[in-house]
Tab-separated table of C-alpha atoms in Angstrom:
chain	number	residue	atom	x	y	z
A	1	UNK	CA	11.728	-29.454	2.757
A	2	UNK	CA	11.732	-31.780	-0.359
A	3	UNK	CA	10.875	-30.079	-3.857
A	4	UNK	CA	7.210	-30.627	-4.193
A	5	UNK	CA	6.695	-32.011	-0.919
A	6	UNK	CA	6.630	-29.481	2.234
A	7	UNK	CA	6.095	-32.593	4.308
A	8	UNK	CA	9.398	-34.195	3.700
A	9	UNK	CA	12.341	-32.909	6.033
A	10	UNK	CA	14.442	-35.597	5.241
A	11	UNK	CA	16.101	-34.057	2.284
A	12	UNK	CA	19.458	-34.750	0.623
A	13	UNK	CA	19.059	-32.947	-2.500
A	14	UNK	CA	16.500	-30.334	-3.872
A	15	UNK	CA	16.052	-28.004	-1.234
A	16	UNK	CA	18.105	-24.875	-0.338
A	17	UNK	CA	18.436	-22.012	1.987
A	18	UNK	CA	18.947	-18.256	1.379
A	19	UNK	CA	19.166	-15.906	3.608
A	20	UNK	CA	18.147	-11.958	4.081
A	21	UNK	CA	20.053	-11.749	7.809
A	22	UNK	CA	16.575	-10.407	9.377
A	23	UNK	CA	13.391	-11.547	9.870
A	24	UNK	CA	11.097	-11.292	7.016
A	25	UNK	CA	8.101	-9.128	7.043
A	26	UNK	CA	6.330	-9.884	3.909
A	27	UNK	CA	6.555	-11.665	0.756
A	28	UNK	CA	4.990	-10.542	-2.600
A	29	UNK	CA	5.067	-12.008	-6.251
A	30	UNK	CA	6.264	-9.471	-9.034
A	31	UNK	CA	7.282	-8.691	-12.092
A	32	UNK	CA	11.015	-7.745	-12.388
A	33	UNK	CA	13.559	-6.887	-14.967
A	34	UNK	CA	12.844	-7.992	-18.385
A	35	UNK	CA	9.401	-9.040	-17.295
A	36	UNK	CA	10.670	-11.939	-15.340
A	37	UNK	CA	8.641	-13.392	-12.400
A	38	UNK	CA	10.181	-12.623	-9.035
A	39	UNK	CA	9.305	-12.574	-5.377
A	40	UNK	CA	9.671	-9.506	-3.358
A	41	UNK	CA	10.924	-10.337	-0.154
A	42	UNK	CA	11.162	-7.624	2.723
A	43	UNK	CA	12.811	-7.264	6.157
A	44	UNK	CA	12.076	-4.093	8.053
A	45	UNK	CA	15.463	-2.616	6.912
A	46	UNK	CA	16.257	-3.936	3.512
A	47	UNK	CA	14.482	-4.996	0.154
A	48	UNK	CA	15.738	-8.095	-1.880
A	49	UNK	CA	14.304	-9.449	-5.504
A	50	UNK	CA	14.417	-13.276	-5.841
A	51	UNK	CA	14.743	-14.190	-9.361
A	52	UNK	CA	14.640	-17.870	-10.808
A	53	UNK	CA	12.259	-20.504	-11.867
A	54	UNK	CA	14.372	-23.481	-10.351
A	55	UNK	CA	16.402	-24.440	-7.537
A	56	UNK	CA	19.618	-24.341	-9.340
A	57	UNK	CA	18.561	-20.978	-10.933
A	58	UNK	CA	17.559	-18.971	-7.969
A	59	UNK	CA	19.306	-15.668	-7.109
A	60	UNK	CA	18.709	-13.189	-4.502
A	61	UNK	CA	19.057	-9.563	-5.554
A	62	UNK	CA	19.321	-6.836	-2.629
A	63	UNK	CA	17.426	-4.238	-3.889
A	64	UNK	CA	17.887	-1.704	-0.859
A	65	UNK	CA	19.723	-1.551	2.176
A	66	UNK	CA	18.162	1.430	3.563
A	67	UNK	CA	14.514	0.931	3.371
A	68	UNK	CA	12.051	-2.050	3.949
A	69	UNK	CA	8.704	-3.088	4.341
A	70	UNK	CA	7.011	-3.004	7.976
A	71	UNK	CA	4.907	-6.259	8.807
A	72	UNK	CA	1.245	-6.356	7.493
A	73	UNK	CA	1.671	-3.338	4.952
A	74	UNK	CA	2.938	-4.808	1.574
A	75	UNK	CA	0.314	-5.326	-1.111
A	76	UNK	CA	0.358	-5.345	-5.172
A	77	UNK	CA	-1.814	-2.442	-6.718
A	78	UNK	CA	-0.139	-2.283	-10.320
A	79	UNK	CA	3.221	-2.400	-8.427
A	80	UNK	CA	3.976	-2.914	-4.835
A	81	UNK	CA	2.844	-0.584	-2.120
A	82	UNK	CA	3.911	-0.774	1.474
A	83	UNK	CA	4.801	1.136	4.649
A	84	UNK	CA	8.239	1.605	5.706
A	85	UNK	CA	10.034	3.580	8.364
A	86	UNK	CA	9.645	6.814	6.229
A	87	UNK	CA	6.072	6.510	5.229
A	88	UNK	CA	3.862	4.897	2.426
A	89	UNK	CA	6.433	3.861	-0.554
A	90	UNK	CA	5.681	2.274	-4.028
A	91	UNK	CA	8.097	0.615	-6.212
A	92	UNK	CA	7.819	0.872	-9.908
A	93	UNK	CA	9.734	-0.991	-12.556
A	94	UNK	CA	12.954	0.370	-13.884
A	95	UNK	CA	15.587	-0.428	-15.981
A	96	UNK	CA	18.039	-0.087	-12.715
A	97	UNK	CA	19.993	-2.775	-11.516
A	98	UNK	CA	17.506	-5.117	-9.640
A	99	UNK	CA	14.788	-3.993	-11.636
A	100	UNK	CA	12.797	-1.517	-9.646
A	101	UNK	CA	12.872	1.939	-8.342
A	102	UNK	CA	11.246	3.090	-5.153
A	103	UNK	CA	9.318	6.253	-4.384
A	104	UNK	CA	7.827	7.619	-1.273
A	105	UNK	CA	4.398	8.930	-1.640
A	106	UNK	CA	3.147	10.070	1.861
A	107	UNK	CA	4.562	13.349	2.803
A	108	UNK	CA	1.036	14.723	2.889
A	109	UNK	CA	0.123	12.521	5.909
A	110	UNK	CA	3.705	12.084	7.343
A	111	UNK	CA	2.809	13.280	11.058
A	112	UNK	CA	-0.202	10.427	10.907
A	113	UNK	CA	2.165	7.881	9.788
A	114	UNK	CA	5.078	8.802	12.053
A	115	UNK	CA	2.577	8.096	15.028
A	116	UNK	CA	1.533	4.806	13.603
A	117	UNK	CA	5.112	3.146	12.373
A	118	UNK	CA	5.358	-0.482	13.492
A	119	UNK	CA	1.471	-0.407	14.188
A	120	UNK	CA	-0.099	-1.637	11.321
A	121	UNK	CA	-2.394	-4.474	11.603
A	122	UNK	CA	-3.571	-5.301	8.335
A	123	UNK	CA	-3.743	-3.995	4.661
A	124	UNK	CA	-5.479	-4.791	1.544
A	125	UNK	CA	-6.498	-3.442	-1.998
A	126	UNK	CA	-9.801	-2.128	-3.252
A	127	UNK	CA	-9.797	-2.882	-6.950
A	128	UNK	CA	-12.900	-0.960	-7.667
A	129	UNK	CA	-11.641	2.303	-6.242
A	130	UNK	CA	-8.159	1.762	-6.926
A	131	UNK	CA	-6.837	2.105	-3.386
A	132	UNK	CA	-4.314	0.869	-0.916
A	133	UNK	CA	-6.006	0.550	2.346
A	134	UNK	CA	-3.735	0.298	5.768
A	135	UNK	CA	-5.067	-0.499	9.276
A	136	UNK	CA	-3.627	0.233	12.461
A	137	UNK	CA	-4.147	-0.586	15.735
A	138	UNK	CA	-5.531	2.477	16.875
A	139	UNK	CA	-8.745	1.935	14.742
A	140	UNK	CA	-7.770	4.356	12.058
A	141	UNK	CA	-6.759	3.281	8.580
A	142	UNK	CA	-5.085	5.266	5.704
A	143	UNK	CA	-6.954	4.916	2.269
A	144	UNK	CA	-4.302	5.621	-0.778
A	145	UNK	CA	-6.192	6.391	-3.815
A	146	UNK	CA	-3.891	5.886	-7.375
A	147	UNK	CA	-4.957	6.756	-11.092
A	148	UNK	CA	-2.497	5.729	-13.839
A	149	UNK	CA	-0.150	4.694	-11.376
A	150	UNK	CA	0.291	8.050	-9.554
A	151	UNK	CA	-1.644	8.897	-6.116
A	152	UNK	CA	-4.994	10.913	-6.735
A	153	UNK	CA	-5.548	11.075	-3.092
A	154	UNK	CA	-5.175	9.967	0.502
A	155	UNK	CA	-7.619	10.122	3.418
A	156	UNK	CA	-7.431	9.040	7.011
A	157	UNK	CA	-10.467	6.852	8.319
A	158	UNK	CA	-11.580	6.275	11.900
A	159	UNK	CA	-13.144	3.046	12.363
A	160	UNK	CA	-15.574	1.757	14.721
A	161	UNK	CA	-13.374	-1.904	15.594
A	162	UNK	CA	-9.730	-2.629	15.369
A	163	UNK	CA	-9.287	-4.472	12.089
A	164	UNK	CA	-6.936	-7.626	12.892
A	165	UNK	CA	-7.044	-9.157	9.286
A	166	UNK	CA	-7.883	-7.952	5.611
A	167	UNK	CA	-8.731	-9.627	2.355
A	168	UNK	CA	-9.770	-8.900	-1.085
A	169	UNK	CA	-10.214	-11.096	-4.049
A	170	UNK	CA	-11.555	-10.729	-7.767
A	171	UNK	CA	-14.319	-13.539	-7.884
A	172	UNK	CA	-15.038	-15.608	-10.763
A	173	UNK	CA	-17.941	-13.429	-12.032
A	174	UNK	CA	-15.455	-10.610	-11.880
A	175	UNK	CA	-16.902	-8.869	-8.686
A	176	UNK	CA	-14.722	-7.908	-5.979
A	177	UNK	CA	-14.887	-9.420	-2.648
A	178	UNK	CA	-13.395	-7.512	0.838
A	179	UNK	CA	-13.272	-8.855	3.958
A	180	UNK	CA	-12.150	-7.806	7.479
A	181	UNK	CA	-11.665	-9.201	10.748
A	182	UNK	CA	-11.816	-7.324	13.867
A	183	UNK	CA	-10.312	-7.848	17.378
A	184	UNK	CA	-13.709	-8.594	18.688
A	185	UNK	CA	-14.270	-11.500	16.564
A	186	UNK	CA	-16.477	-9.745	13.822
A	187	UNK	CA	-16.032	-10.594	10.058
A	188	UNK	CA	-17.098	-7.625	7.666
A	189	UNK	CA	-18.016	-7.695	4.205
């Protein structure tokens, strides 16, 4: 589409295409190397970081060719956190090429996650408890609690309903609003 007009598809200049080679499973605004704004782009098998502030400046840098983020799992909790084929992983900024370094954090719950690989239905963060929450199609969830950028604990949760979507936000009065939608049409706060 045209720059600043997503409804204009008769474009001569101003639009471009950048390919990842696979279906995109997640997009997340991040801070890249040297504090630059960036977009984390994930496929199931690779991670990329898109740098640039204008059409002629965009650079897609491959961050990882061995791992990516599975659909509906990527969230920001001080750094990107997501489920991949190996478990729950977090990316921290570094001075490495691409500006990020990855770390698997879920070895303690590996059998639980292996059984639920590619079965995430939603994910969200809980700011009040500094948690990453990922929900699965069998009415289970995994909550990961962080403190100072490190994992403090993880626990499995059994829910009454299958979660199909989740959302959290900080409101203008600084309180947190968390909502989940369920397969049977329910909406829970």
